[in-house]
């Protein structure tokens, strides 16, 4: 990619800029934020690590949304973060106005870009961005499942002691308490996790995965997670920038897959240079489908508030 713009120079945006620059996934990273001088300061700080990490990526900051002009991809991390005791849906009203403004700016300054939504509630805001932009569904998608799957993988690694490199997991549904981890598709070097972990412990891992973000928020107290989210964003961008055609859980607009329409949900997708190239429609069991539909109902309840 030539240029990636990150809208929101908070902790997730800053860490993402650092990781993108180090990986040299684009020639230029632009940070845009409404806070005066904040994105410029973040950009300068990241840029001054270039001699240590040996990258040539240009990193800049601006308070002017016109700075996103020429972007191949716009990453949305701006918005009000949730606080301890809050759900992701609790920040919908404020962040709805944020996403609307960003989409309007994208239509004006970067009409050919793709958009990766990270701000919460990510499923609803991804749907809103797609709806407001009028872009093809492959160009507007959200980050959640990659993060949730990585959290589940880490809990499996902690339980078994095996290398995290060998752990493969998949999580579907909305990015919240109703998310749907699928242990049937989780393996350790191709071997189902049931071979190594009891059903009782798997259930505990599923529960901890669903509360993974809240657990970090309660421990940090003054900040939600930002390292793992930034790594998840970077892994998705790597798949797109390098046209890897990786299958990754992604918040995508559904058009009949899983029996759902007019909704954005976390599902396996093929990520390539066009964004979401394909939604992978898994054959779910009746139990798994019931959980997926319950998660969809929670997302639809928030979409109804738009």
Coordinates of C-alpha atoms in Angstrom, one line a residue:
X1 CA 0.0 0.0 0.0
X2 CA 1.0 3.6 -0.5
X3 CA -0.9 5.3 2.3
X4 CA -2.8 4.2 5.4
X5 CA -4.7 6.8 7.5
X6 CA -5.5 6.0 11.1
X7 CA -8.3 8.2 12.4
X8 CA -7.9 8.4 16.1
X9 CA -4.4 9.0 17.7
X10 CA -5.2 7.4 21.0
X11 CA -3.5 4.3 22.4
X12 CA -4.9 1.9 19.8
X13 CA -4.2 4.3 17.0
X14 CA -0.7 5.0 18.2
X15 CA 0.3 1.4 18.7
X16 CA -1.1 0.5 15.3
X17 CA 0.9 3.2 13.7
X18 CA 4.0 1.9 15.4
X19 CA 3.4 -1.7 14.2
X20 CA 2.5 -0.7 10.7
X21 CA 5.6 1.5 10.4
X22 CA 7.9 -1.3 11.7
X23 CA 6.4 -3.8 9.3
X24 CA 6.6 -1.3 6.4
X25 CA 3.2 -2.3 5.2
X26 CA 2.8 1.1 3.4
X27 CA 4.9 4.0 2.4
X28 CA 3.1 6.5 4.6
X29 CA 1.1 6.3 7.8
X30 CA -1.1 9.4 8.5
X31 CA -2.6 9.9 11.9
X32 CA -5.7 12.2 12.1
X33 CA -7.3 13.4 15.3
X34 CA -9.4 16.4 16.3
X35 CA -7.3 17.0 19.4
X36 CA -4.9 19.9 18.6
X37 CA -1.3 18.8 18.1
X38 CA -2.0 15.2 19.4
X39 CA -1.6 13.3 16.2
X40 CA 1.5 15.4 15.3
X41 CA 3.1 14.5 18.6
X42 CA 2.3 10.8 18.2
X43 CA 3.6 10.7 14.7
X44 CA 6.9 12.4 15.7
X45 CA 7.3 9.9 18.6
X46 CA 6.8 6.9 16.3
X47 CA 9.0 8.3 13.6
X48 CA 11.9 8.7 16.1
X49 CA 12.0 5.0 16.5
X50 CA 12.8 4.4 12.9
X51 CA 16.6 4.2 13.4
X52 CA 16.1 1.5 16.1
X53 CA 13.7 -0.6 14.1
X54 CA 15.1 0.2 10.7
X55 CA 12.0 1.4 8.8
X56 CA 11.6 4.0 6.1
X57 CA 7.8 4.4 6.5
X58 CA 6.8 8.1 6.7
X59 CA 4.7 8.9 9.7
X60 CA 2.7 12.1 9.9
X61 CA -0.1 13.7 11.9
X62 CA -2.8 16.2 11.2
X63 CA -5.9 17.8 12.6
X64 CA -7.3 18.3 9.1
X65 CA -9.4 15.4 7.7
X66 CA -8.2 16.4 4.2
X67 CA -4.9 14.7 5.2
X68 CA -6.5 11.4 4.5
X69 CA -6.5 12.2 0.8
X70 CA -4.9 9.5 -1.3
X71 CA -5.4 6.8 1.3
X72 CA -5.6 3.2 0.2
X73 CA -7.1 2.2 3.6
X74 CA -8.7 4.2 6.5
X75 CA -8.5 2.6 9.9
X76 CA -11.1 4.0 12.4
X77 CA -10.0 3.9 16.0
X78 CA -11.5 7.2 17.1
X79 CA -14.4 7.5 19.6
X80 CA -15.2 7.3 23.2
X81 CA -13.7 4.2 24.9
X82 CA -15.8 2.2 27.4
X83 CA -15.0 2.5 31.1
X84 CA -15.2 -0.3 33.7
X85 CA -18.7 -1.6 34.1
X86 CA -19.8 -0.4 30.6
X87 CA -20.7 -2.6 27.7
X88 CA -19.6 -1.8 24.1
X89 CA -23.2 -0.8 23.3
X90 CA -23.1 1.9 26.0
X91 CA -20.8 4.1 23.8
X92 CA -22.9 3.7 20.7
X93 CA -24.7 7.1 20.8
X94 CA -21.5 9.1 21.0
X95 CA -19.5 7.0 18.6
X96 CA -22.3 7.0 16.0
X97 CA -21.7 10.7 15.4
X98 CA -17.9 10.0 15.2
X99 CA -18.3 7.3 12.5
X100 CA -20.7 9.5 10.5
X101 CA -18.2 12.3 10.4
X102 CA -15.4 10.0 9.4
X103 CA -17.4 8.4 6.6
X104 CA -18.4 11.8 5.3
X105 CA -14.7 12.9 5.2
X106 CA -13.7 9.7 3.5
X107 CA -16.3 10.3 0.8
X108 CA -14.9 13.7 0.2
X109 CA -11.2 13.2 0.5
X110 CA -10.6 9.4 -0.1
X111 CA -13.5 8.0 -2.1
X112 CA -11.5 5.1 -3.4
X113 CA -10.2 3.8 0.0
X114 CA -11.2 0.8 2.0
X115 CA -12.3 1.2 5.6
X116 CA -11.4 -0.9 8.6
X117 CA -13.6 -0.1 11.6
X118 CA -12.2 -0.8 15.1
X119 CA -14.2 1.6 17.3
X120 CA -16.9 0.1 19.4
X121 CA -19.6 -1.2 19.1
X122 CA -17.7 -2.4 16.1
X123 CA -20.4 -4.5 14.5
X124 CA -22.9 -1.7 14.5
X125 CA -20.5 1.0 13.5
X126 CA -19.2 -1.2 10.6
X127 CA -22.8 -1.6 9.4
X128 CA -23.3 2.2 9.7
X129 CA -20.1 3.0 7.8
X130 CA -21.2 0.6 5.0
X131 CA -24.7 2.0 5.0
X132 CA -23.6 5.7 4.9
X133 CA -20.8 5.3 2.4
X134 CA -22.7 3.3 -0.1
X135 CA -19.5 1.4 -0.9
X136 CA -19.4 -2.3 -1.8
X137 CA -19.4 -4.5 1.2
X138 CA -15.9 -5.8 0.5
X139 CA -14.5 -2.3 1.1
X140 CA -16.0 -1.8 4.6
X141 CA -15.2 -4.3 7.3
X142 CA -14.4 -4.4 11.0
X143 CA -11.8 -5.9 13.4
X144 CA -13.0 -8.0 16.2
X145 CA -12.8 -11.7 15.5
X146 CA -9.1 -11.7 14.9
X147 CA -8.6 -10.2 18.4
X148 CA -11.1 -12.5 20.0
X149 CA -9.5 -15.5 18.4
X150 CA -6.1 -14.5 19.5
X151 CA -7.4 -14.1 23.1
X152 CA -8.9 -17.6 23.0
X153 CA -5.6 -18.9 21.5
X154 CA -3.6 -17.4 24.4
X155 CA -5.9 -18.9 27.0
X156 CA -5.5 -22.3 25.3
X157 CA -1.7 -21.9 25.3
X158 CA -1.8 -20.9 29.0
X159 CA -3.9 -24.0 29.8
X160 CA -1.8 -26.5 27.8
X161 CA 1.7 -25.0 27.8
X162 CA 2.0 -25.7 24.1
X163 CA 3.4 -23.1 21.7
X164 CA 0.9 -20.5 20.6
X165 CA 2.2 -20.9 17.1
X166 CA 0.4 -24.2 16.9
X167 CA -2.9 -23.0 18.2
X168 CA -5.7 -22.2 15.7
X169 CA -9.0 -20.8 16.9
X170 CA -12.1 -19.2 15.4
X171 CA -14.7 -16.9 17.0
X172 CA -17.9 -15.8 15.3
X173 CA -20.7 -13.4 16.1
X174 CA -20.9 -10.0 17.6
X175 CA -17.9 -8.5 19.4
X176 CA -19.4 -8.7 22.9
X177 CA -20.7 -11.0 25.6
X178 CA -22.7 -13.0 23.0
X179 CA -19.7 -13.8 20.7
X180 CA -19.5 -17.4 19.6
X181 CA -16.2 -19.2 20.1
X182 CA -16.3 -22.5 18.1
X183 CA -14.2 -25.1 19.9
X184 CA -15.1 -27.6 17.1
X185 CA -12.8 -25.6 14.8
X186 CA -10.0 -25.0 17.4
X187 CA -6.9 -27.1 17.1
X188 CA -3.3 -27.5 18.3
X189 CA -1.2 -28.3 15.2
X190 CA -4.3 -29.8 13.6
X191 CA -5.3 -31.8 16.6
X192 CA -8.7 -30.9 18.2
X193 CA -8.3 -29.2 21.5
X194 CA -10.7 -31.7 23.1
X195 CA -7.7 -34.1 22.9
X196 CA -5.8 -32.0 25.4
X197 CA -8.4 -30.1 27.4
X198 CA -11.5 -31.2 29.3
X199 CA -14.9 -30.0 28.3
X200 CA -15.2 -28.1 31.6
X201 CA -12.0 -26.2 31.0
X202 CA -13.0 -25.5 27.4
X203 CA -16.2 -23.9 28.7
X204 CA -14.1 -21.8 31.1
X205 CA -11.9 -20.7 28.2
X206 CA -15.0 -19.7 26.2
X207 CA -16.3 -17.7 29.1
X208 CA -13.0 -16.0 29.6
X209 CA -12.7 -15.2 25.8
X210 CA -16.2 -13.5 25.9
X211 CA -15.0 -11.4 28.8
X212 CA -11.5 -10.9 27.5
X213 CA -11.7 -7.1 26.9
X214 CA -13.6 -6.5 30.1
X215 CA -11.0 -8.4 32.1
X216 CA -8.2 -6.2 30.7
X217 CA -10.2 -3.1 31.3
X218 CA -10.9 -4.1 34.9
X219 CA -7.2 -4.8 35.5
X220 CA -5.8 -1.7 33.8
X221 CA -8.6 0.5 35.3
X222 CA -7.6 3.6 33.3
X223 CA -7.4 2.0 29.9
X224 CA -8.9 -0.7 27.7
X225 CA -6.6 -3.0 25.7
X226 CA -4.5 -1.6 22.9
X227 CA -1.5 -3.8 22.3
X228 CA -3.4 -6.9 21.2
X229 CA -6.0 -4.8 19.2
X230 CA -3.2 -3.1 17.3
X231 CA -1.6 -6.4 16.5
X232 CA -4.9 -7.8 15.3
X233 CA -5.3 -4.7 13.0
X234 CA -1.8 -5.1 11.7
X235 CA -2.3 -8.8 10.9
X236 CA -5.4 -8.0 8.9
X237 CA -3.7 -5.2 7.0
X238 CA -0.7 -7.5 6.3
X239 CA -3.2 -9.9 4.6
X240 CA -4.6 -7.1 2.5
X241 CA -1.4 -5.2 1.7
X242 CA 0.3 -8.4 0.6
X243 CA -2.7 -10.0 -1.1
X244 CA -2.3 -13.1 1.0
X245 CA -5.9 -14.3 0.7
X246 CA -5.9 -15.3 4.4
X247 CA -9.0 -16.6 6.1
X248 CA -9.5 -14.5 9.1
X249 CA -12.6 -13.8 11.3
X250 CA -13.8 -10.3 10.2
X251 CA -16.8 -8.2 10.9
X252 CA -18.4 -8.3 7.5
X253 CA -21.7 -7.2 5.9
X254 CA -23.8 -10.3 5.5
X255 CA -26.0 -10.8 2.4
X256 CA -27.6 -14.1 3.1
X257 CA -24.7 -16.0 4.7
X258 CA -25.6 -17.7 7.9
X259 CA -29.2 -16.9 7.0
X260 CA -28.6 -13.2 7.9
X261 CA -29.0 -10.0 6.0
X262 CA -28.7 -6.3 6.7
X263 CA -26.3 -6.9 9.5
X264 CA -22.6 -6.8 10.2
X265 CA -21.2 -9.8 12.1
X266 CA -17.9 -11.5 12.8
X267 CA -17.5 -14.4 10.3
X268 CA -14.6 -16.1 8.5
X269 CA -13.6 -14.0 5.5
X270 CA -10.9 -14.2 2.8
X271 CA -8.9 -11.0 3.1
X272 CA -7.0 -9.9 0.0
X273 CA -6.0 -6.8 -1.9
X274 CA -9.7 -6.0 -2.5
X275 CA -10.6 -6.2 1.2
X276 CA -13.2 -8.8 2.0
X277 CA -12.9 -11.0 -1.1
X278 CA -15.2 -13.8 0.2
X279 CA -17.4 -14.5 3.2
X280 CA -16.9 -18.2 4.2
X281 CA -20.3 -19.7 5.2
X282 CA -19.5 -22.5 7.6
X283 CA -22.0 -25.3 8.2
X284 CA -22.9 -24.8 11.8
X285 CA -24.6 -27.3 14.0
X286 CA -28.0 -26.5 15.4
X287 CA -26.4 -25.6 18.8
X288 CA -23.8 -23.3 17.1
X289 CA -26.5 -21.7 14.9
X290 CA -28.7 -21.0 17.9
X291 CA -25.8 -19.2 19.6
X292 CA -25.0 -17.3 16.4
X293 CA -28.6 -16.2 16.0
X294 CA -28.7 -15.0 19.6
X295 CA -25.6 -12.9 19.0
X296 CA -27.2 -11.5 15.8
X297 CA -30.2 -10.5 17.8
X298 CA -28.1 -8.5 20.2
X299 CA -26.4 -6.7 17.2
X300 CA -29.8 -6.1 15.5
X301 CA -31.1 -4.5 18.7
X302 CA -28.3 -1.9 18.5
X303 CA -28.7 -1.4 14.7
X304 CA -32.4 -0.6 15.5
X305 CA -31.1 2.4 17.5
X306 CA -29.5 3.9 14.4

